[in-house]
GROMACS .gro file of C-alpha atoms in nm:
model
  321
    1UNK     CA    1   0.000   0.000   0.000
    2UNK     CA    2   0.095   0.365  -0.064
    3UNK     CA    3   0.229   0.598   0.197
    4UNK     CA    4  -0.034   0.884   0.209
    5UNK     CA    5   0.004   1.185   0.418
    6UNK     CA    6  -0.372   1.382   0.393
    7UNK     CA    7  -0.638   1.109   0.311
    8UNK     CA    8  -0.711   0.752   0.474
    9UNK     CA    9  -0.690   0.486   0.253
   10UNK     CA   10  -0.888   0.252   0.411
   11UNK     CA   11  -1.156   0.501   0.499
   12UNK     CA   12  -1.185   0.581   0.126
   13UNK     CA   13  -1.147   0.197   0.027
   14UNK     CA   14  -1.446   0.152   0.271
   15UNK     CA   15  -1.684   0.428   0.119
   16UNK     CA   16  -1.604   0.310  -0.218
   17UNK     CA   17  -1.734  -0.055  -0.118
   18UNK     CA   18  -2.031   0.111   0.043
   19UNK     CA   19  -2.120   0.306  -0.292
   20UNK     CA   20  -2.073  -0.009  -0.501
   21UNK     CA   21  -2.302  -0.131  -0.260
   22UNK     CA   22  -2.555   0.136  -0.320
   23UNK     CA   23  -2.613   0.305   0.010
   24UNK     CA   24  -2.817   0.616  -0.027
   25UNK     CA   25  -2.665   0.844   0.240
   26UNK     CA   26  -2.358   0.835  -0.002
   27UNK     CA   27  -2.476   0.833  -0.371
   28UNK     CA   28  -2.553   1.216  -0.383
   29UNK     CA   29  -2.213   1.303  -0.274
   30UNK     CA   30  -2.064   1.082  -0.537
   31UNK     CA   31  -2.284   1.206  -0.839
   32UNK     CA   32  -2.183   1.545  -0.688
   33UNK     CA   33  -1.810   1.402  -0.741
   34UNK     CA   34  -1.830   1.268  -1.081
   35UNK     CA   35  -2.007   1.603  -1.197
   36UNK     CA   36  -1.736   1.771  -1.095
   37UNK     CA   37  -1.448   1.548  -1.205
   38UNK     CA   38  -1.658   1.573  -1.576
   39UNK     CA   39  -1.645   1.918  -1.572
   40UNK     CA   40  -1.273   1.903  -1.607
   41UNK     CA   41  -1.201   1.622  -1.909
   42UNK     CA   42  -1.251   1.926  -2.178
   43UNK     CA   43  -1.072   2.168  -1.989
   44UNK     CA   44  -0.709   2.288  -2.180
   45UNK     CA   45  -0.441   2.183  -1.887
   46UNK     CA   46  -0.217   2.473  -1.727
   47UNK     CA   47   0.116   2.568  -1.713
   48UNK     CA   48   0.363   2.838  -1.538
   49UNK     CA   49   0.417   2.926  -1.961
   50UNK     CA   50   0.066   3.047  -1.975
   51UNK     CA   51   0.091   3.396  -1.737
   52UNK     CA   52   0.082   3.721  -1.880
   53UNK     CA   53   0.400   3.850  -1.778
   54UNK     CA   54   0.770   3.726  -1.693
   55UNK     CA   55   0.915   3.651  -1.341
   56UNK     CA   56   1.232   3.887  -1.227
   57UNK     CA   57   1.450   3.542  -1.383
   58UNK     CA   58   1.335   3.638  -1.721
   59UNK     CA   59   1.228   3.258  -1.672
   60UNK     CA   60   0.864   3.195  -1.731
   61UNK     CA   61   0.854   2.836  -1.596
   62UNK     CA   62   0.974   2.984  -1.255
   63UNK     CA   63   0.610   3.024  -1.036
   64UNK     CA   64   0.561   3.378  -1.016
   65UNK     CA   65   0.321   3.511  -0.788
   66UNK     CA   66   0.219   3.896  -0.588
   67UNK     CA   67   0.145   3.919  -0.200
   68UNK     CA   68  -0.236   3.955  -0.187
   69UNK     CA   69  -0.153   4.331  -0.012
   70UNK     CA   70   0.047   4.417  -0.279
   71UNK     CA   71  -0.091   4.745  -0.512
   72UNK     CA   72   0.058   4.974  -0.772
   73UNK     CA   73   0.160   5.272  -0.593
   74UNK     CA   74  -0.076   5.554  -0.747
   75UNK     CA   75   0.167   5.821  -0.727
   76UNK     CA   76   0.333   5.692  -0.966
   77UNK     CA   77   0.277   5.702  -1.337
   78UNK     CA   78   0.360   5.343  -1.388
   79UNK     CA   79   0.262   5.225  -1.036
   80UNK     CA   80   0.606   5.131  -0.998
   81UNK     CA   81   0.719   5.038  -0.705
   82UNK     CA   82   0.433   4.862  -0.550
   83UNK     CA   83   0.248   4.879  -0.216
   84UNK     CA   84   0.158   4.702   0.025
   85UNK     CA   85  -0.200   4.774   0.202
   86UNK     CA   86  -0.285   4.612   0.456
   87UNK     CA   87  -0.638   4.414   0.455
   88UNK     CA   88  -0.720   4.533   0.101
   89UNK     CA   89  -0.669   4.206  -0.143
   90UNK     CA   90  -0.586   4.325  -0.488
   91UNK     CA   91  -0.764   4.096  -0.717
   92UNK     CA   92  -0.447   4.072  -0.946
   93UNK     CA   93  -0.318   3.830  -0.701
   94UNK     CA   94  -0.587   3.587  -0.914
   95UNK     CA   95  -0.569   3.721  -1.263
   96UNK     CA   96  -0.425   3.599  -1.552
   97UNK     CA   97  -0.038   3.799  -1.508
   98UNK     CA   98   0.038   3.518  -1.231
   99UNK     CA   99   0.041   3.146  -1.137
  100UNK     CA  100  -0.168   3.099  -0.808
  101UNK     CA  101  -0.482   3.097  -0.985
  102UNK     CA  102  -0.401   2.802  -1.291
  103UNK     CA  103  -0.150   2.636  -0.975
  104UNK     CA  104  -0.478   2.664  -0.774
  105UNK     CA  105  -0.695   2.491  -1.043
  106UNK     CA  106  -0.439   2.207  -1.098
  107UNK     CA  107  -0.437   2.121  -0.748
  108UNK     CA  108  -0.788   2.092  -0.764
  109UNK     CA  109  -0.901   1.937  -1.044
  110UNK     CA  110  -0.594   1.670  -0.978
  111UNK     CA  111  -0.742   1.593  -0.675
  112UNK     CA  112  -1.160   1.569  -0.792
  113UNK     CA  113  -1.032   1.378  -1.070
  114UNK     CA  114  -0.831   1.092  -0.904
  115UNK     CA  115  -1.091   1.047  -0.640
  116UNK     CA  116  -1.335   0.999  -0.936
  117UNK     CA  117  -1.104   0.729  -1.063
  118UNK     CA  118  -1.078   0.565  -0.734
  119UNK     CA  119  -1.428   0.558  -0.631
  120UNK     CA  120  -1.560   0.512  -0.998
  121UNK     CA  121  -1.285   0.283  -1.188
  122UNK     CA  122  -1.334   0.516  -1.492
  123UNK     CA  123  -1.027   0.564  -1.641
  124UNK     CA  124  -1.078   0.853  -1.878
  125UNK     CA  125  -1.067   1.069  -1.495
  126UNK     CA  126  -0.706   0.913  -1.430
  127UNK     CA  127  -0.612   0.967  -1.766
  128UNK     CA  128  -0.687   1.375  -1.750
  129UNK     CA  129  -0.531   1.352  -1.383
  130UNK     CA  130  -0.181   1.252  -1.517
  131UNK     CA  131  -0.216   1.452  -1.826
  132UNK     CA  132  -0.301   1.780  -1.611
  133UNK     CA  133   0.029   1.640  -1.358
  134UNK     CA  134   0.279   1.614  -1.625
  135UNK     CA  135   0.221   1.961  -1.814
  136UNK     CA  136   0.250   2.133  -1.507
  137UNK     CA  137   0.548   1.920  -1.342
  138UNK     CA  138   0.729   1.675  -1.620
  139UNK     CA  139   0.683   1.810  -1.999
  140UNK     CA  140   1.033   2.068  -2.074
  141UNK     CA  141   0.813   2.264  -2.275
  142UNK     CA  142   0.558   2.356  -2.009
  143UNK     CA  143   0.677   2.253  -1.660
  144UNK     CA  144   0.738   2.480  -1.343
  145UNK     CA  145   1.103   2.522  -1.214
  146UNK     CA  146   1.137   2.340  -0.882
  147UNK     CA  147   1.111   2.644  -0.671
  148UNK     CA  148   0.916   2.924  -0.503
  149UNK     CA  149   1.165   3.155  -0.522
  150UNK     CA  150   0.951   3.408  -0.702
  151UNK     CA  151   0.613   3.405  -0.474
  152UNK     CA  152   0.467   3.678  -0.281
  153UNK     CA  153   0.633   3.962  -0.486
  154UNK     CA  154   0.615   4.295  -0.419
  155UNK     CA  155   0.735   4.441  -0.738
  156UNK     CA  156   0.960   4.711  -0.745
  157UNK     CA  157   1.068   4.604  -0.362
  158UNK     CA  158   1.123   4.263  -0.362
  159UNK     CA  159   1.129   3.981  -0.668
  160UNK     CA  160   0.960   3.746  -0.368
  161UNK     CA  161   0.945   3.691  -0.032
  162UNK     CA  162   1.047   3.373   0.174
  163UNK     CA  163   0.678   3.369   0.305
  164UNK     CA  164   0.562   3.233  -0.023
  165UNK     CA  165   0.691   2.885   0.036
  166UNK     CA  166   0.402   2.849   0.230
  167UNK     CA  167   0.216   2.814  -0.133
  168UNK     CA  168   0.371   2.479  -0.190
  169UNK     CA  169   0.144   2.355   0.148
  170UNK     CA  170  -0.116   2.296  -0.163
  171UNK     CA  171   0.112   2.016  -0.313
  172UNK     CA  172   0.105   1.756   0.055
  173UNK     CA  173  -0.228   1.663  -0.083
  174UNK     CA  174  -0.115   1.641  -0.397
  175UNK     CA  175   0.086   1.356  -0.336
  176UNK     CA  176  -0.144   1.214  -0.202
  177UNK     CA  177  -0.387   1.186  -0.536
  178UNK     CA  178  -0.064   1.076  -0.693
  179UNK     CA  179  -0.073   0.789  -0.473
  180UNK     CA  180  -0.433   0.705  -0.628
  181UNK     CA  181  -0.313   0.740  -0.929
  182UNK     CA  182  -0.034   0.483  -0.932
  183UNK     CA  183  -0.360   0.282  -0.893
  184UNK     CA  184  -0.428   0.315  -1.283
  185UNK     CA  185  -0.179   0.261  -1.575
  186UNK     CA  186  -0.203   0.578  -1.703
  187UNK     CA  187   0.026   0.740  -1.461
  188UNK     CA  188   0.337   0.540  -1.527
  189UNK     CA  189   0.663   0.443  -1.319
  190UNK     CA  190   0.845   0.661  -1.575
  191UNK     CA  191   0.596   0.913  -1.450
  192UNK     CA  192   0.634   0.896  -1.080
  193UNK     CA  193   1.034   0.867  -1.110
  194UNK     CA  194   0.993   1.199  -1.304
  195UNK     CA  195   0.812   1.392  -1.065
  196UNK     CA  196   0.993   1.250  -0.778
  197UNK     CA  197   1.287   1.374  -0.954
  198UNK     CA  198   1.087   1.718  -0.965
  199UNK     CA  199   1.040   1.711  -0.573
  200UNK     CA  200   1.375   1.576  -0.453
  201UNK     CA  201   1.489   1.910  -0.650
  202UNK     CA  202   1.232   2.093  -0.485
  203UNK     CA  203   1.350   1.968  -0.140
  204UNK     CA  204   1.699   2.067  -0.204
  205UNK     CA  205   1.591   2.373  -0.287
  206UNK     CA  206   1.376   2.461   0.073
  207UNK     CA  207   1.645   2.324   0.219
  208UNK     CA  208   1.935   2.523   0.049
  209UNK     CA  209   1.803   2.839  -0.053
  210UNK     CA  210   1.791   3.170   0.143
  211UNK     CA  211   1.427   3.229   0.147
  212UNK     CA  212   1.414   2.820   0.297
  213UNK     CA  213   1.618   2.912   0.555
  214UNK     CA  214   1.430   3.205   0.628
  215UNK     CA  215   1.101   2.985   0.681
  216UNK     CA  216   1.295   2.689   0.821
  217UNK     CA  217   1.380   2.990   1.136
  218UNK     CA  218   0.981   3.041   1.117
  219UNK     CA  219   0.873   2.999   1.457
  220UNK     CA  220   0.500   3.106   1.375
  221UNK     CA  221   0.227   2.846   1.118
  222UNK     CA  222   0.511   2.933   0.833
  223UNK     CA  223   0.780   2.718   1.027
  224UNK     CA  224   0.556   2.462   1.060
  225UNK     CA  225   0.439   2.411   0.714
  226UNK     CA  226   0.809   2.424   0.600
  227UNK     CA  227   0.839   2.112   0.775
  228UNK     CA  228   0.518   1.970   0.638
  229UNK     CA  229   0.671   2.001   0.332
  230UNK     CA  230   0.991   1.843   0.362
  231UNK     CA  231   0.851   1.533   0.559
  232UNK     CA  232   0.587   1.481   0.324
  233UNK     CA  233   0.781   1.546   0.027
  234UNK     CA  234   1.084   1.332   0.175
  235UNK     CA  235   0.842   1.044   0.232
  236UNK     CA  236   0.728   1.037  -0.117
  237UNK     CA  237   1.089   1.025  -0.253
  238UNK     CA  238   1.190   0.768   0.038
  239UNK     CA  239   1.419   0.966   0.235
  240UNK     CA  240   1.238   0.865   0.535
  241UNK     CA  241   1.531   0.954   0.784
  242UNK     CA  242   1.491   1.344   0.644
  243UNK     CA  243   1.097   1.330   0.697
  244UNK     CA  244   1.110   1.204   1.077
  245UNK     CA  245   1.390   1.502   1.125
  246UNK     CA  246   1.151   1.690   0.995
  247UNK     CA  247   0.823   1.620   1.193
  248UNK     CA  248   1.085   1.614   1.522
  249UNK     CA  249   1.123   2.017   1.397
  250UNK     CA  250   0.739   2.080   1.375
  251UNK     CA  251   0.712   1.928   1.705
  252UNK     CA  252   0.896   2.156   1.834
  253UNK     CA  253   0.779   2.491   1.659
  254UNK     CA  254   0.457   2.380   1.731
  255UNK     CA  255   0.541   2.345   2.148
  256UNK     CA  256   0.670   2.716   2.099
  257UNK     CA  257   0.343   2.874   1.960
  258UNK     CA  258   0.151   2.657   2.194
  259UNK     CA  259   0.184   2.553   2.581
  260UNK     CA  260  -0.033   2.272   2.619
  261UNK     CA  261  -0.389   2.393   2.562
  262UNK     CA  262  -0.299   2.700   2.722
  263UNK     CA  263  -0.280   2.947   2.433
  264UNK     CA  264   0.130   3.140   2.436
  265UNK     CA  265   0.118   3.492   2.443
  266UNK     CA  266   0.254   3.428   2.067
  267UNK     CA  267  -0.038   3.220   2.000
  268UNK     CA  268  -0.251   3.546   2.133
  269UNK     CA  269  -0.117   3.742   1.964
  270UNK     CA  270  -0.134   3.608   1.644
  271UNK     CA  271  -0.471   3.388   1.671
  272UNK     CA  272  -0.515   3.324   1.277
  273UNK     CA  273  -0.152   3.156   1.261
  274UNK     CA  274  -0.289   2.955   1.557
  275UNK     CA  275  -0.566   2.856   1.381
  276UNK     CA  276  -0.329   2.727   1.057
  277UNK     CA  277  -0.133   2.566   1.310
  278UNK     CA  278  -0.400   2.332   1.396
  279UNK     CA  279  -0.474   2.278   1.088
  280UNK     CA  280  -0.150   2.180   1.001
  281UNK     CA  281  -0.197   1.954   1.331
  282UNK     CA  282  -0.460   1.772   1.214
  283UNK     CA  283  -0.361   1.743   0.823
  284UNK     CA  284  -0.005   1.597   0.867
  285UNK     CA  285  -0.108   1.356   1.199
  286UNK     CA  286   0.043   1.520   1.463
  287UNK     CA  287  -0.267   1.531   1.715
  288UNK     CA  288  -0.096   1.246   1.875
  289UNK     CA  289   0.155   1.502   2.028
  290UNK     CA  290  -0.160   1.584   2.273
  291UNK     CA  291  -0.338   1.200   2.303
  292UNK     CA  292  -0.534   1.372   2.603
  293UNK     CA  293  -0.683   1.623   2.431
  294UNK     CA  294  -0.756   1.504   2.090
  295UNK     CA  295  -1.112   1.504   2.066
  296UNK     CA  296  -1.041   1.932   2.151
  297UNK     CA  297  -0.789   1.931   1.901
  298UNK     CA  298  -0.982   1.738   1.572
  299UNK     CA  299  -1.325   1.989   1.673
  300UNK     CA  300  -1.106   2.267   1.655
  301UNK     CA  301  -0.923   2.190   1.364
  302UNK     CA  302  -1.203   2.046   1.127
  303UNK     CA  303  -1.414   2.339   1.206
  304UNK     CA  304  -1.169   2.578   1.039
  305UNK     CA  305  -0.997   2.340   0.764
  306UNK     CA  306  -1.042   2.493   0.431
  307UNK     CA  307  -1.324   2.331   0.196
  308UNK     CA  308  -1.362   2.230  -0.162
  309UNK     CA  309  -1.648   2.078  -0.342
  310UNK     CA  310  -1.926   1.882  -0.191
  311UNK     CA  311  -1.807   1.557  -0.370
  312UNK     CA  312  -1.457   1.627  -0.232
  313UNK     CA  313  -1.550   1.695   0.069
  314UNK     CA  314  -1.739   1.382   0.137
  315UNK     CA  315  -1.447   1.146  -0.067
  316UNK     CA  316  -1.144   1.354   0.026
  317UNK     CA  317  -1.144   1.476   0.378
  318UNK     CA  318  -1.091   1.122   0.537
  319UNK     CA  319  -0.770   1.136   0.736
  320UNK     CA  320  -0.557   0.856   0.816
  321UNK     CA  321  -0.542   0.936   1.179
   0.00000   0.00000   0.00000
């Protein structure tokens, strides 16, 4: 069996039997999946190539992304450099200049469509999964550089900041569709060597680059999904020595933004990081750090986990833990 990090396996193995089966309290969910999963066959895959401008490389496959604050500065006649204002999003961070919307999509539509294979057996759904995987990860022509390096820009200021390795957070579950997809031939070996290939670079890179070093110091939810990363990541590629090294690190980022269930005055102070940081708790499996408290822990966390559609919700959100 696979090594997956977000969903249960046998949870999702058991649901699957129970739709096969017929039971009613599940069907609508899994029409609601397929629906979704067939909205996606016709769709044109994307790539980093796509955006409507070039990262501060001169690279377009490097990721290239704006910090949601970030504006054009309207004194100036090009709006050059940019801004930042505080709790006003500019909807640029989203438009078609940038990756985080079509890196977004991918992450999505990966996962609604290998859940549709699983649960379904349909292959055409894991056959649009790994075609949507390798333009974005494997083909030269269209994949993303193995890096982050140019996330959370403010342009102008700086070409990206080290907080927007928090962006590759989206790729843990990832993985984790990956996993389903091994299931079918239509994501090969040759496939999964290449994009471990792709995230062994990536490691190397949180690990060796300035802005990872900046986030591996993180003591706040940003320190703690660095190490998320790595783990899961290192588990995928085998490196299984790195990942526990890892997981010892969130451990203990985690025991400085919290003091039992006594909230830190860092935790206080900062109650949405808090918030991510039980998230994070739940998603990678660490609620076992507080065994006496985990029925407190999973209310908390589930209550404020981000959501996606109603099929993945139902088929998706089944943790191993």
């Amino acid at each position: 069996m696979q090594t997956f990090i977000h969903l249960g396996y046998r949870e999702l193995a058991g649901i699957r039997d129970k739709i096969k089966l017929g039971e009613p309290g599940l069907l609508p969910a899994y029409r609601s999946l397929l629906e979704e999963a067939d909205g996606y066959l016709g769709l044109k895959p994307g790539s980093v190539v796509d955006k409507g401008t070039v990262p501060p490389s001169g690279d377009k496959h490097d990721f290239y992304s704006i910090g949601k604050y970030a504006w054009p500065d309207p004194e100036t006649p090009d709006g050059m450099p940019y801004i930042r204002i505080d709790g006003r999003i500019n909807p640029e961070v989203t438009g078609e200049r940038y990756d985080l919307k079509p890196y977004f999509d991918m992450r999505i539509r990966v996962n609604a469509l290998a859940l549709a294979y699983f649960h379904s057996g349909e292959k055409r759904y894991a056959i649009k999964a790994s075609e949507l995987l390798r333009v974005w990860f494997l083909n030269p022509e269209t994949r993303m550089n193995p890096n982050f390096g140019f996330a959370s820009a403010l342009p102008g200021v700086y070409d990206g900041m080290p907080i927007g390795i928090i962006e590759g957070v989206q790729l843990i579950e990832l993985l984790d569709s990956v996993n389903l997809l091994k299931l079918s031939d239509s994501w090969t070996p040759a496939d999964n060597e290449g994009l471990q290939r792709w995230f062994s670079s990536y490691t190397d890179w949180l690990l060796e680059s300035p802005a990872g070093k900046a986030e591996f110091a993180a003591t706040d939810n940003h320190g703690s999904w660095y190490a998320a990363q790595i783990a899961a990541f290192s588990i995928y590629c085998g490196d299984l020595r790195r990942a526990k090294t890892m997981m010892e690190r969130a451990k203990w980022q985690l025991g400085v933004h919290f003091s039992g269930w006594q909230f830190a005055p860092r935790a206080q102070a900062e109650p949405l990081a808090s918030l991510f940081h039980l998230w994070f708790v739940r998603v990678c499996g660490l609620s076992s750090l507080w065994r006496g408290d985990r029925r407190r822990l999973v209310a908390l966390s589930d209550r404020r986990r981000p959501r996606h559609g109603a099929g993945v919700r139902l088929f998706g959100s089944v943790f191993g833990r």
